[in-house]
């Protein structure tokens, strides 16, 4: 039985500044079912406040506590461990790291998100030098690609994280999807066991296989957003189901509650 739903945003709920066809109606049906919902995004160019505002303009009413972002997970980790951040992120995301408790001489942490044009040699080398000096290595996400505003795929954070991993000989701790802790925290907030959740996503690696490997009971791959025909063939674990869009995903889930 399914007792809660996890939903990716970009490529599943919206593309660019427009809702995916049928997404508003699909979410309304899910809300009426009474199932708790959490939205898990690896988007790291936009702060949480800006993302909520953007969704509201498209007609989606999502509460702040329903939205889980990698920057949110990073901020909580910095506070918990008393780490001083070295940020390699998009300037717009910096607001999610403001107001951290001041630390003197605290252990350093390199945090890498989608810095876009900020991924210069100078910026990457500065992050590398921090890592070479022993800084903790945190990646907000490690996605290969994302669906850009022009409708084509663009390089995502993963390529730059991989470059720093290669240069430093270190492996980054990923805070967003497919991190098990990211899924587990959403489940904990919902009061639902991971095995009783269903995930809806368009990224077969991070959203689908990542969710299943983390213990989520079901993971549906939608043929919207960054989905590429046949992507599911190489997935491990493979999707529970491959459906046309979030509307079809809602049908599949609501038939199993």
PDB file of C-alpha atoms in Angstrom:
ATOM      1  CA  UNK A   1       0.000   0.000   0.000  1.00  0.00           C
ATOM      2  CA  UNK A   2       1.186   3.515  -0.798  1.00  0.00           C
ATOM      3  CA  UNK A   3       0.907   6.019   2.064  1.00  0.00           C
ATOM      4  CA  UNK A   4       2.774   9.041   0.677  1.00  0.00           C
ATOM      5  CA  UNK A   5       4.238  10.532  -2.496  1.00  0.00           C
ATOM      6  CA  UNK A   6       7.581  12.126  -3.314  1.00  0.00           C
ATOM      7  CA  UNK A   7       7.631  14.284  -6.455  1.00  0.00           C
ATOM      8  CA  UNK A   8      10.460  15.837  -8.434  1.00  0.00           C
ATOM      9  CA  UNK A   9       9.763  19.317  -9.772  1.00  0.00           C
ATOM     10  CA  UNK A  10      11.608  20.377 -12.932  1.00  0.00           C
ATOM     11  CA  UNK A  11      10.617  18.175 -15.851  1.00  0.00           C
ATOM     12  CA  UNK A  12       7.793  16.529 -13.882  1.00  0.00           C
ATOM     13  CA  UNK A  13       5.665  19.381 -12.542  1.00  0.00           C
ATOM     14  CA  UNK A  14       6.947  22.200 -14.728  1.00  0.00           C
ATOM     15  CA  UNK A  15       9.293  22.869 -17.642  1.00  0.00           C
ATOM     16  CA  UNK A  16      10.769  26.349 -17.873  1.00  0.00           C
ATOM     17  CA  UNK A  17       8.073  28.674 -16.581  1.00  0.00           C
ATOM     18  CA  UNK A  18       5.097  26.551 -17.607  1.00  0.00           C
ATOM     19  CA  UNK A  19       3.338  23.674 -15.844  1.00  0.00           C
ATOM     20  CA  UNK A  20       3.612  20.290 -17.542  1.00  0.00           C
ATOM     21  CA  UNK A  21       0.298  19.542 -19.262  1.00  0.00           C
ATOM     22  CA  UNK A  22      -2.118  18.096 -16.709  1.00  0.00           C
ATOM     23  CA  UNK A  23       0.180  18.700 -13.732  1.00  0.00           C
ATOM     24  CA  UNK A  24      -2.116  21.093 -11.878  1.00  0.00           C
ATOM     25  CA  UNK A  25      -5.059  18.704 -12.169  1.00  0.00           C
ATOM     26  CA  UNK A  26      -2.906  15.703 -11.217  1.00  0.00           C
ATOM     27  CA  UNK A  27      -1.689  17.414  -8.046  1.00  0.00           C
ATOM     28  CA  UNK A  28      -5.249  18.416  -7.166  1.00  0.00           C
ATOM     29  CA  UNK A  29      -6.310  14.762  -7.390  1.00  0.00           C
ATOM     30  CA  UNK A  30      -3.374  13.712  -5.241  1.00  0.00           C
ATOM     31  CA  UNK A  31      -4.249  16.367  -2.649  1.00  0.00           C
ATOM     32  CA  UNK A  32      -7.866  15.213  -2.557  1.00  0.00           C
ATOM     33  CA  UNK A  33      -6.721  11.660  -1.862  1.00  0.00           C
ATOM     34  CA  UNK A  34      -5.335  12.801   1.479  1.00  0.00           C
ATOM     35  CA  UNK A  35      -1.891  11.324   0.813  1.00  0.00           C
ATOM     36  CA  UNK A  36       0.954  13.435   2.223  1.00  0.00           C
ATOM     37  CA  UNK A  37       3.246  14.871  -0.451  1.00  0.00           C
ATOM     38  CA  UNK A  38       6.808  16.161  -0.419  1.00  0.00           C
ATOM     39  CA  UNK A  39       8.586  17.771  -3.345  1.00  0.00           C
ATOM     40  CA  UNK A  40      12.259  16.833  -3.712  1.00  0.00           C
ATOM     41  CA  UNK A  41      14.331  18.958  -6.071  1.00  0.00           C
ATOM     42  CA  UNK A  42      18.005  19.029  -7.018  1.00  0.00           C
ATOM     43  CA  UNK A  43      17.648  22.527  -8.464  1.00  0.00           C
ATOM     44  CA  UNK A  44      20.489  24.636  -7.054  1.00  0.00           C
ATOM     45  CA  UNK A  45      20.333  27.830  -9.092  1.00  0.00           C
ATOM     46  CA  UNK A  46      17.313  29.207  -7.254  1.00  0.00           C
ATOM     47  CA  UNK A  47      16.870  29.718  -3.491  1.00  0.00           C
ATOM     48  CA  UNK A  48      13.970  28.002  -1.771  1.00  0.00           C
ATOM     49  CA  UNK A  49      12.023  31.235  -1.358  1.00  0.00           C
ATOM     50  CA  UNK A  50      12.391  32.033  -5.059  1.00  0.00           C
ATOM     51  CA  UNK A  51      11.397  28.526  -6.096  1.00  0.00           C
ATOM     52  CA  UNK A  52       8.220  28.678  -4.009  1.00  0.00           C
ATOM     53  CA  UNK A  53       7.366  32.057  -5.542  1.00  0.00           C
ATOM     54  CA  UNK A  54       7.982  30.695  -9.050  1.00  0.00           C
ATOM     55  CA  UNK A  55       5.731  27.700  -8.417  1.00  0.00           C
ATOM     56  CA  UNK A  56       2.998  29.941  -7.022  1.00  0.00           C
ATOM     57  CA  UNK A  57       3.037  32.057 -10.198  1.00  0.00           C
ATOM     58  CA  UNK A  58       2.418  28.877 -12.183  1.00  0.00           C
ATOM     59  CA  UNK A  59      -0.574  28.024 -10.011  1.00  0.00           C
ATOM     60  CA  UNK A  60       1.032  25.490  -7.664  1.00  0.00           C
ATOM     61  CA  UNK A  61       0.360  26.075  -3.981  1.00  0.00           C
ATOM     62  CA  UNK A  62       3.171  24.313  -2.141  1.00  0.00           C
ATOM     63  CA  UNK A  63       3.982  24.984   1.509  1.00  0.00           C
ATOM     64  CA  UNK A  64       7.575  25.697   2.478  1.00  0.00           C
ATOM     65  CA  UNK A  65       7.706  22.606   4.678  1.00  0.00           C
ATOM     66  CA  UNK A  66       6.677  20.416   1.716  1.00  0.00           C
ATOM     67  CA  UNK A  67       9.711  21.418  -0.355  1.00  0.00           C
ATOM     68  CA  UNK A  68      13.077  19.762   0.258  1.00  0.00           C
ATOM     69  CA  UNK A  69      16.192  21.253  -1.327  1.00  0.00           C
ATOM     70  CA  UNK A  70      19.880  20.267  -1.186  1.00  0.00           C
ATOM     71  CA  UNK A  71      20.790  23.746   0.083  1.00  0.00           C
ATOM     72  CA  UNK A  72      18.450  23.213   3.036  1.00  0.00           C
ATOM     73  CA  UNK A  73      20.182  19.898   3.802  1.00  0.00           C
ATOM     74  CA  UNK A  74      23.603  21.556   3.496  1.00  0.00           C
ATOM     75  CA  UNK A  75      22.696  24.401   5.832  1.00  0.00           C
ATOM     76  CA  UNK A  76      21.481  21.968   8.491  1.00  0.00           C
ATOM     77  CA  UNK A  77      24.685  19.936   8.178  1.00  0.00           C
ATOM     78  CA  UNK A  78      26.889  23.035   8.467  1.00  0.00           C
ATOM     79  CA  UNK A  79      25.149  24.043  11.696  1.00  0.00           C
ATOM     80  CA  UNK A  80      25.139  20.514  13.121  1.00  0.00           C
ATOM     81  CA  UNK A  81      28.852  19.974  12.505  1.00  0.00           C
ATOM     82  CA  UNK A  82      30.040  23.545  13.028  1.00  0.00           C
ATOM     83  CA  UNK A  83      31.513  23.800   9.528  1.00  0.00           C
ATOM     84  CA  UNK A  84      32.624  26.995   7.791  1.00  0.00           C
ATOM     85  CA  UNK A  85      31.466  26.965   4.150  1.00  0.00           C
ATOM     86  CA  UNK A  86      33.459  27.700   1.017  1.00  0.00           C
ATOM     87  CA  UNK A  87      30.664  28.143  -1.512  1.00  0.00           C
ATOM     88  CA  UNK A  88      30.959  27.247  -5.194  1.00  0.00           C
ATOM     89  CA  UNK A  89      27.321  27.925  -6.061  1.00  0.00           C
ATOM     90  CA  UNK A  90      25.107  30.224  -8.118  1.00  0.00           C
ATOM     91  CA  UNK A  91      24.959  33.757  -6.645  1.00  0.00           C
ATOM     92  CA  UNK A  92      21.171  33.509  -6.354  1.00  0.00           C
ATOM     93  CA  UNK A  93      21.504  30.533  -3.989  1.00  0.00           C
ATOM     94  CA  UNK A  94      23.687  32.404  -1.513  1.00  0.00           C
ATOM     95  CA  UNK A  95      20.613  33.668   0.372  1.00  0.00           C
ATOM     96  CA  UNK A  96      19.956  30.107   1.566  1.00  0.00           C
ATOM     97  CA  UNK A  97      23.304  30.230   3.401  1.00  0.00           C
ATOM     98  CA  UNK A  98      22.960  33.658   4.982  1.00  0.00           C
ATOM     99  CA  UNK A  99      22.751  34.114   8.730  1.00  0.00           C
ATOM    100  CA  UNK A 100      24.791  31.067   9.673  1.00  0.00           C
ATOM    101  CA  UNK A 101      26.255  31.205  13.187  1.00  0.00           C
ATOM    102  CA  UNK A 102      29.703  32.872  13.067  1.00  0.00           C
ATOM    103  CA  UNK A 103      32.554  30.410  13.504  1.00  0.00           C
ATOM    104  CA  UNK A 104      36.190  31.095  14.270  1.00  0.00           C
ATOM    105  CA  UNK A 105      38.650  28.441  13.209  1.00  0.00           C
ATOM    106  CA  UNK A 106      35.925  25.912  12.395  1.00  0.00           C
ATOM    107  CA  UNK A 107      36.565  23.060   9.984  1.00  0.00           C
ATOM    108  CA  UNK A 108      36.123  24.145   6.363  1.00  0.00           C
ATOM    109  CA  UNK A 109      33.608  22.637   3.929  1.00  0.00           C
ATOM    110  CA  UNK A 110      33.548  23.062   0.152  1.00  0.00           C
ATOM    111  CA  UNK A 111      29.935  23.143  -1.068  1.00  0.00           C
ATOM    112  CA  UNK A 112      29.385  22.702  -4.800  1.00  0.00           C
ATOM    113  CA  UNK A 113      26.090  23.482  -6.529  1.00  0.00           C
ATOM    114  CA  UNK A 114      25.153  24.561 -10.044  1.00  0.00           C
ATOM    115  CA  UNK A 115      27.289  27.689 -10.282  1.00  0.00           C
ATOM    116  CA  UNK A 116      26.569  28.048 -14.025  1.00  0.00           C
ATOM    117  CA  UNK A 117      28.934  30.732 -15.408  1.00  0.00           C
ATOM    118  CA  UNK A 118      30.636  30.773 -12.004  1.00  0.00           C
ATOM    119  CA  UNK A 119      32.424  27.522 -12.861  1.00  0.00           C
ATOM    120  CA  UNK A 120      35.575  29.375 -13.900  1.00  0.00           C
ATOM    121  CA  UNK A 121      39.097  27.992 -13.598  1.00  0.00           C
ATOM    122  CA  UNK A 122      39.772  30.441 -10.771  1.00  0.00           C
ATOM    123  CA  UNK A 123      36.668  29.347  -8.820  1.00  0.00           C
ATOM    124  CA  UNK A 124      37.286  25.630  -9.374  1.00  0.00           C
ATOM    125  CA  UNK A 125      40.939  25.964  -8.419  1.00  0.00           C
ATOM    126  CA  UNK A 126      40.069  27.834  -5.230  1.00  0.00           C
ATOM    127  CA  UNK A 127      37.710  24.994  -4.282  1.00  0.00           C
ATOM    128  CA  UNK A 128      40.399  22.439  -5.171  1.00  0.00           C
ATOM    129  CA  UNK A 129      42.915  24.155  -2.895  1.00  0.00           C
ATOM    130  CA  UNK A 130      40.440  24.062  -0.004  1.00  0.00           C
ATOM    131  CA  UNK A 131      39.985  20.333  -0.595  1.00  0.00           C
ATOM    132  CA  UNK A 132      43.728  19.809  -0.828  1.00  0.00           C
ATOM    133  CA  UNK A 133      43.994  21.430   2.603  1.00  0.00           C
ATOM    134  CA  UNK A 134      41.517  18.948   4.059  1.00  0.00           C
ATOM    135  CA  UNK A 135      38.139  20.673   3.712  1.00  0.00           C
ATOM    136  CA  UNK A 136      35.006  18.530   3.874  1.00  0.00           C
ATOM    137  CA  UNK A 137      33.680  17.903   0.330  1.00  0.00           C
ATOM    138  CA  UNK A 138      29.919  18.379  -0.105  1.00  0.00           C
ATOM    139  CA  UNK A 139      27.956  18.323  -3.379  1.00  0.00           C
ATOM    140  CA  UNK A 140      24.422  19.688  -3.386  1.00  0.00           C
ATOM    141  CA  UNK A 141      23.718  17.315  -6.263  1.00  0.00           C
ATOM    142  CA  UNK A 142      25.605  15.259  -8.827  1.00  0.00           C
ATOM    143  CA  UNK A 143      23.219  15.176 -11.756  1.00  0.00           C
ATOM    144  CA  UNK A 144      24.763  14.756 -15.200  1.00  0.00           C
ATOM    145  CA  UNK A 145      22.395  17.089 -17.080  1.00  0.00           C
ATOM    146  CA  UNK A 146      19.322  19.263 -16.687  1.00  0.00           C
ATOM    147  CA  UNK A 147      16.672  20.459 -19.121  1.00  0.00           C
ATOM    148  CA  UNK A 148      17.583  24.087 -19.811  1.00  0.00           C
ATOM    149  CA  UNK A 149      15.225  26.976 -20.548  1.00  0.00           C
ATOM    150  CA  UNK A 150      15.799  26.568 -24.313  1.00  0.00           C
ATOM    151  CA  UNK A 151      14.462  23.010 -24.216  1.00  0.00           C
ATOM    152  CA  UNK A 152      17.858  21.337 -24.624  1.00  0.00           C
ATOM    153  CA  UNK A 153      19.999  19.469 -22.122  1.00  0.00           C
ATOM    154  CA  UNK A 154      22.854  21.337 -20.440  1.00  0.00           C
ATOM    155  CA  UNK A 155      25.723  20.252 -18.208  1.00  0.00           C
ATOM    156  CA  UNK A 156      24.687  19.982 -14.579  1.00  0.00           C
ATOM    157  CA  UNK A 157      26.711  20.026 -11.373  1.00  0.00           C
ATOM    158  CA  UNK A 158      27.940  16.442 -11.675  1.00  0.00           C
ATOM    159  CA  UNK A 159      30.553  17.202 -14.318  1.00  0.00           C
ATOM    160  CA  UNK A 160      32.215  19.819 -12.125  1.00  0.00           C
ATOM    161  CA  UNK A 161      31.992  17.701  -8.983  1.00  0.00           C
ATOM    162  CA  UNK A 162      33.662  14.886 -10.935  1.00  0.00           C
ATOM    163  CA  UNK A 163      36.470  17.245 -11.996  1.00  0.00           C
ATOM    164  CA  UNK A 164      37.139  18.215  -8.378  1.00  0.00           C
ATOM    165  CA  UNK A 165      36.971  14.570  -7.300  1.00  0.00           C
ATOM    166  CA  UNK A 166      39.526  13.644  -9.941  1.00  0.00           C
ATOM    167  CA  UNK A 167      41.878  16.492  -9.070  1.00  0.00           C
ATOM    168  CA  UNK A 168      41.654  16.048  -5.296  1.00  0.00           C
ATOM    169  CA  UNK A 169      41.439  12.265  -5.144  1.00  0.00           C
ATOM    170  CA  UNK A 170      38.417  12.727  -2.881  1.00  0.00           C
ATOM    171  CA  UNK A 171      34.790  11.645  -3.198  1.00  0.00           C
ATOM    172  CA  UNK A 172      32.068  14.199  -2.525  1.00  0.00           C
ATOM    173  CA  UNK A 173      29.220  13.517  -0.134  1.00  0.00           C
ATOM    174  CA  UNK A 174      26.026  14.149  -2.101  1.00  0.00           C
ATOM    175  CA  UNK A 175      23.298  15.901  -0.109  1.00  0.00           C
ATOM    176  CA  UNK A 176      20.444  15.928  -2.651  1.00  0.00           C
ATOM    177  CA  UNK A 177      19.045  13.037  -4.650  1.00  0.00           C
ATOM    178  CA  UNK A 178      20.093  10.195  -4.808  1.00  0.00           C
ATOM    179  CA  UNK A 179      21.334  10.497  -1.201  1.00  0.00           C
ATOM    180  CA  UNK A 180      19.515   8.031   1.039  1.00  0.00           C
ATOM    181  CA  UNK A 181      19.485  10.636   3.817  1.00  0.00           C
ATOM    182  CA  UNK A 182      17.638  13.094   1.549  1.00  0.00           C
ATOM    183  CA  UNK A 183      14.828  10.627   0.891  1.00  0.00           C
ATOM    184  CA  UNK A 184      14.831   9.451   4.509  1.00  0.00           C
ATOM    185  CA  UNK A 185      14.443  12.969   5.901  1.00  0.00           C
ATOM    186  CA  UNK A 186      11.405  13.589   3.690  1.00  0.00           C
ATOM    187  CA  UNK A 187       9.897  10.280   4.845  1.00  0.00           C
ATOM    188  CA  UNK A 188      10.567  11.173   8.491  1.00  0.00           C
ATOM    189  CA  UNK A 189       8.854  14.551   8.078  1.00  0.00           C
ATOM    190  CA  UNK A 190       5.833  12.792   6.572  1.00  0.00           C
ATOM    191  CA  UNK A 191       5.709  10.139   9.280  1.00  0.00           C
ATOM    192  CA  UNK A 192       5.746   7.422   6.621  1.00  0.00           C
ATOM    193  CA  UNK A 193       8.122   4.488   6.129  1.00  0.00           C
ATOM    194  CA  UNK A 194      10.275   4.718   3.001  1.00  0.00           C
ATOM    195  CA  UNK A 195       8.849   1.424   1.770  1.00  0.00           C
ATOM    196  CA  UNK A 196       5.344   2.936   1.808  1.00  0.00           C
ATOM    197  CA  UNK A 197       6.292   5.846  -0.462  1.00  0.00           C
ATOM    198  CA  UNK A 198       6.130   6.308  -4.220  1.00  0.00           C
ATOM    199  CA  UNK A 199       8.539   8.624  -6.073  1.00  0.00           C
ATOM    200  CA  UNK A 200       7.746  10.372  -9.369  1.00  0.00           C
ATOM    201  CA  UNK A 201      10.691  11.667 -11.404  1.00  0.00           C
ATOM    202  CA  UNK A 202      12.143  12.254 -14.874  1.00  0.00           C
ATOM    203  CA  UNK A 203      15.792  11.496 -13.997  1.00  0.00           C
ATOM    204  CA  UNK A 204      16.222   7.730 -14.094  1.00  0.00           C
ATOM    205  CA  UNK A 205      19.435   7.844 -12.041  1.00  0.00           C
ATOM    206  CA  UNK A 206      18.791  10.374  -9.281  1.00  0.00           C
ATOM    207  CA  UNK A 207      14.999  10.237  -8.987  1.00  0.00           C
ATOM    208  CA  UNK A 208      14.137   6.635  -9.780  1.00  0.00           C
ATOM    209  CA  UNK A 209      17.040   4.250  -9.232  1.00  0.00           C
ATOM    210  CA  UNK A 210      18.255   6.514  -6.425  1.00  0.00           C
ATOM    211  CA  UNK A 211      14.905   6.360  -4.648  1.00  0.00           C
ATOM    212  CA  UNK A 212      14.627   2.585  -4.947  1.00  0.00           C
ATOM    213  CA  UNK A 213      18.208   2.080  -3.750  1.00  0.00           C
ATOM    214  CA  UNK A 214      17.394   4.307  -0.759  1.00  0.00           C
ATOM    215  CA  UNK A 215      14.474   2.058   0.206  1.00  0.00           C
ATOM    216  CA  UNK A 216      11.524   3.865  -1.396  1.00  0.00           C
ATOM    217  CA  UNK A 217       8.879   1.266  -2.222  1.00  0.00           C
ATOM    218  CA  UNK A 218       7.941   2.424  -5.727  1.00  0.00           C
ATOM    219  CA  UNK A 219       9.525   4.802  -8.243  1.00  0.00           C
ATOM    220  CA  UNK A 220       7.812   5.927 -11.432  1.00  0.00           C
ATOM    221  CA  UNK A 221       9.708   7.359 -14.405  1.00  0.00           C
ATOM    222  CA  UNK A 222       7.774   9.910 -16.473  1.00  0.00           C
ATOM    223  CA  UNK A 223       8.366  10.487 -20.185  1.00  0.00           C
ATOM    224  CA  UNK A 224       8.600  14.253 -19.758  1.00  0.00           C
ATOM    225  CA  UNK A 225      11.430  16.659 -18.932  1.00  0.00           C
ATOM    226  CA  UNK A 226      14.872  15.145 -19.414  1.00  0.00           C
ATOM    227  CA  UNK A 227      13.549  11.638 -20.093  1.00  0.00           C
ATOM    228  CA  UNK A 228      15.299   9.999 -23.040  1.00  0.00           C
ATOM    229  CA  UNK A 229      13.648   7.053 -24.829  1.00  0.00           C
ATOM    230  CA  UNK A 230      15.080   3.784 -23.551  1.00  0.00           C
ATOM    231  CA  UNK A 231      16.752   5.352 -20.506  1.00  0.00           C
ATOM    232  CA  UNK A 232      15.046   2.811 -18.272  1.00  0.00           C
ATOM    233  CA  UNK A 233      16.776  -0.114 -20.005  1.00  0.00           C
ATOM    234  CA  UNK A 234      20.099   0.585 -18.267  1.00  0.00           C
ATOM    235  CA  UNK A 235      18.594   1.560 -14.913  1.00  0.00           C
ATOM    236  CA  UNK A 236      19.608  -0.368 -11.809  1.00  0.00           C
ATOM    237  CA  UNK A 237      17.309  -0.762  -9.957  1.00  0.00           C
ATOM    238  CA  UNK A 238      14.818  -0.413 -12.804  1.00  0.00           C
ATOM    239  CA  UNK A 239      11.692   1.757 -12.483  1.00  0.00           C
ATOM    240  CA  UNK A 240       8.598   0.270 -10.925  1.00  0.00           C
ATOM    241  CA  UNK A 241       6.736   1.665 -13.923  1.00  0.00           C
ATOM    242  CA  UNK A 242       7.340   4.019 -16.853  1.00  0.00           C
ATOM    243  CA  UNK A 243       4.390   6.335 -17.530  1.00  0.00           C
ATOM    244  CA  UNK A 244       3.646   9.191 -19.877  1.00  0.00           C
ATOM    245  CA  UNK A 245       3.454  12.046 -17.391  1.00  0.00           C
ATOM    246  CA  UNK A 246       2.526  13.083 -13.863  1.00  0.00           C
ATOM    247  CA  UNK A 247      -1.163  12.593 -14.652  1.00  0.00           C
ATOM    248  CA  UNK A 248      -0.548   8.948 -15.558  1.00  0.00           C
ATOM    249  CA  UNK A 249       1.681   8.613 -12.481  1.00  0.00           C
ATOM    250  CA  UNK A 250      -1.151   9.917 -10.295  1.00  0.00           C
ATOM    251  CA  UNK A 251      -3.522   7.358 -11.856  1.00  0.00           C
ATOM    252  CA  UNK A 252      -1.045   4.537 -11.154  1.00  0.00           C
ATOM    253  CA  UNK A 253      -0.525   5.560  -7.532  1.00  0.00           C
ATOM    254  CA  UNK A 254      -4.136   6.355  -6.649  1.00  0.00           C
ATOM    255  CA  UNK A 255      -5.162   2.919  -7.873  1.00  0.00           C
ATOM    256  CA  UNK A 256      -2.883   1.417  -5.221  1.00  0.00           C
ATOM    257  CA  UNK A 257      -3.804   3.252  -2.032  1.00  0.00           C
TER     258      UNK A 257
END
